[in-house]
Coordinates of C-alpha atoms in Angstrom, one line a residue:
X1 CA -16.9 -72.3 -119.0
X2 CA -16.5 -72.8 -122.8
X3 CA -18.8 -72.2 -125.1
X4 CA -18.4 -72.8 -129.0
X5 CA -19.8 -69.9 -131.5
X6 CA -19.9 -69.8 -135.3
X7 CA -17.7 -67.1 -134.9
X8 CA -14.9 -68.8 -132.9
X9 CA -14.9 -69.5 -128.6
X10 CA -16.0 -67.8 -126.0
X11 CA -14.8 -68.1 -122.3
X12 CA -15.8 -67.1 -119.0
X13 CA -14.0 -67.8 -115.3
X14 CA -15.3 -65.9 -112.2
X15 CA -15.3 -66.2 -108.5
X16 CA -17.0 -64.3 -106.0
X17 CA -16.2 -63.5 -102.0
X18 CA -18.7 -62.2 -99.6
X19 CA -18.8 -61.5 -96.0
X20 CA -22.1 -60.6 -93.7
X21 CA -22.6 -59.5 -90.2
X22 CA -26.1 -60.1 -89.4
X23 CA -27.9 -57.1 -86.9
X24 CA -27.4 -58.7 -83.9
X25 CA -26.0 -55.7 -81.8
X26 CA -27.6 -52.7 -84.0
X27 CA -24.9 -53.1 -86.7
X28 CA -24.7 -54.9 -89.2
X29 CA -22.7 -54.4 -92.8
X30 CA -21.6 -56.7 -95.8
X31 CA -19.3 -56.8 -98.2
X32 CA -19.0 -58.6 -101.9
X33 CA -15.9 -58.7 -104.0
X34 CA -16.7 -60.5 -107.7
X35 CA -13.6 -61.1 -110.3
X36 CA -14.4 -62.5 -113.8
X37 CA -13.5 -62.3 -117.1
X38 CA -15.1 -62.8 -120.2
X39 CA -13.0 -63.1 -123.6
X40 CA -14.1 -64.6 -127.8
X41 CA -11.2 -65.8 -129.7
X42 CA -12.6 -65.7 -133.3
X43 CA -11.5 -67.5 -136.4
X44 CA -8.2 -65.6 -136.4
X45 CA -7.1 -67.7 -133.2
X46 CA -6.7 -65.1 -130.9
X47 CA -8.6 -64.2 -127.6
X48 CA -10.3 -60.7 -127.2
X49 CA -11.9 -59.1 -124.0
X50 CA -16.3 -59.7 -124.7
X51 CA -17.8 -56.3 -125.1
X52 CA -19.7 -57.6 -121.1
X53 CA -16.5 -58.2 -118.9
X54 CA -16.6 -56.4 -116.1
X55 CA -13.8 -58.0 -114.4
X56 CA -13.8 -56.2 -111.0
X57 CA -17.0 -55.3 -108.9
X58 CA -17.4 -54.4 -105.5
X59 CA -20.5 -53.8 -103.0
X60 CA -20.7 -52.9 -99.4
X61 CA -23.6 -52.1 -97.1
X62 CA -23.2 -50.7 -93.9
X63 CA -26.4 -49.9 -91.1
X64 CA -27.2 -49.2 -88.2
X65 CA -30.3 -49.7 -85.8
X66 CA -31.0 -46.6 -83.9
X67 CA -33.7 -47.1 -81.1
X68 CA -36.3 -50.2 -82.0
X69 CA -37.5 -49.1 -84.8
X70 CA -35.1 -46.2 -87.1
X71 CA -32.4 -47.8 -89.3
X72 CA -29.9 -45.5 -91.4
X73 CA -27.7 -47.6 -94.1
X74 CA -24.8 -46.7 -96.4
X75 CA -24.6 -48.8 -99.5
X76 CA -21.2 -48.5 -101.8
X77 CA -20.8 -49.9 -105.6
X78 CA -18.1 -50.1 -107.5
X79 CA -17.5 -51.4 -111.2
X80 CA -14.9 -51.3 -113.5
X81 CA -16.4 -50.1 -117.0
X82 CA -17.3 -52.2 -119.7
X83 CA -14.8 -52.4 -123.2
X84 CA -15.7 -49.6 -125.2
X85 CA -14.3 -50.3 -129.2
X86 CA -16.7 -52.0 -131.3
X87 CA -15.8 -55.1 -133.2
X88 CA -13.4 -54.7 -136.3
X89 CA -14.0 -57.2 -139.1
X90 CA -10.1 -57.6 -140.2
X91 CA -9.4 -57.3 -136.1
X92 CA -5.4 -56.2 -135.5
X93 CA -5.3 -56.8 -132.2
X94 CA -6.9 -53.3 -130.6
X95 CA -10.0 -55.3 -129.9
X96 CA -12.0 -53.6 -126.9
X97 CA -8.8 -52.0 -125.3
X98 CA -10.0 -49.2 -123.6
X99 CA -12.9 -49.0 -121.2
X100 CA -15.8 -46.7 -120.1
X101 CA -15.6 -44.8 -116.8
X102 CA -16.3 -47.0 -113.8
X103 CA -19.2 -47.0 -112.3
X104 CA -19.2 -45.6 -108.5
X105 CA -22.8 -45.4 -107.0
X106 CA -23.4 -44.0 -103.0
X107 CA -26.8 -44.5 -101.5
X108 CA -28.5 -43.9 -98.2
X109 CA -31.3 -45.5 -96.7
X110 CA -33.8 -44.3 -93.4
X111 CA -36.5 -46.8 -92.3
X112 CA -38.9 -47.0 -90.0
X113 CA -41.2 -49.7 -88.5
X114 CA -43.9 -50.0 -85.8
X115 CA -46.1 -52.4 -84.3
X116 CA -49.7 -52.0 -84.1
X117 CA -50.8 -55.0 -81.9
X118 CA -51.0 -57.5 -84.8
X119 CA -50.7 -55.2 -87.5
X120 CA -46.3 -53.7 -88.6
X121 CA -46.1 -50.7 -90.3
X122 CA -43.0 -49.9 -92.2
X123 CA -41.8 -46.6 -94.2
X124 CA -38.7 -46.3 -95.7
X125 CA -36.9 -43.3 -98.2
X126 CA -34.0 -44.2 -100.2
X127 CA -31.4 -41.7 -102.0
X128 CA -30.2 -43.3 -104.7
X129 CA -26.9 -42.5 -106.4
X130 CA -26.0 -39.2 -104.4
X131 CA -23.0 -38.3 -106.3
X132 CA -25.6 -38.0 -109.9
X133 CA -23.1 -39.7 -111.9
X134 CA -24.4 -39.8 -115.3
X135 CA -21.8 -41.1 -117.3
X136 CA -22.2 -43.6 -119.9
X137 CA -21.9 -47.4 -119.5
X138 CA -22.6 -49.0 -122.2
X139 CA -22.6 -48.5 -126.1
X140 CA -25.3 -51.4 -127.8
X141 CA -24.3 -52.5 -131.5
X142 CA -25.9 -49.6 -132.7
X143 CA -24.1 -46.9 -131.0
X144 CA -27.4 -46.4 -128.7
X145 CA -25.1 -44.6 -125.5
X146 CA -26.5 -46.1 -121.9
X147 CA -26.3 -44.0 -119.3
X148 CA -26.5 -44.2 -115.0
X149 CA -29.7 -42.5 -114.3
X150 CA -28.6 -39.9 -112.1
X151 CA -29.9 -38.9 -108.9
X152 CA -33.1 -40.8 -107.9
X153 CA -35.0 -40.7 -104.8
X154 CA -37.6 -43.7 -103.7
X155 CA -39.7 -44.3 -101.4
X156 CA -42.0 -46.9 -99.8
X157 CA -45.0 -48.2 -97.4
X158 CA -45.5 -51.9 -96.5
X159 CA -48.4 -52.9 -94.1
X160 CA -48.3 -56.4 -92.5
X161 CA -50.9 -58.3 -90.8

């Protein structure tokens, strides 16, 4: 994809493979593999990485059905960082070289879900990002640091009928 700026060009190309076992035997997992890259060539003719590639990112979720109604599942993330120099006005060439940590998330998930005669009750707690990473990921325009959240723990009812 293409896309024409005041500034210069802008270019994306990406592609994305997945695989999924469905819970047919108590286990079931996925995994998802995206490549892309994102690059401007301004007015000096050149092509520089966009301050959003991410060119590598990776997800996997693995769970298992214990009994009829307990399910534990192991989720994996991985990113490469974003570019971390800021755009240079008279640009030499050193034009988002080096990149921000990457990004490595674990969680864990229990649920649980009954039937009531019409009525399903499910209960679930998930532990988000175990490892607390906190590092940053992304710097906006005006230097404003974003970080990973940390450690967060969530939980959750749902009542069908």
């Amino acid at each position: 994809y293409r896309l024409k700026l005041p500034q210069g060009e802008k270019r994306t190309v990406g592609g994305e493979f997945s695989l999924h076992k469905r819970n047919i035997d108590q286990i079931d997992y996925s995994f998802n593999v995206s490549l892309s890259l994102v690059e401007n060539k301004y007015t000096n003719g050149n092509w520089y990485k966009d301050r959003h590639d991410i060119p590598i990112s990776f997800k996997s979720q693995f769970g298992i059905l214990v009994g009829k109604a307990h399910r534990f599942s192991l989720g994996l993330f991985y990113s490469m960082g974003r570019p971390v120099n800021e755009f240079n006005n008279d640009i030499t060439g050193v034009y988002h070289t080096d990149r921000f940590k990457p990004t490595f998330l674990i969680n864990f998930r229990y649920s649980f879900s009954h039937q009531f005669h019409r009525t399903r009750f499910s209960a679930y707690l998930e532990l988000i990002n175990i490892l607390n990473q906190r590092h940053i990921i992304y710097k906006d325009w005006g230097d404003i640091d974003y970080k990973l959240n940390g450690f967060l723990p969530v939980g959750g009812i749902k009542i069908e009928f």
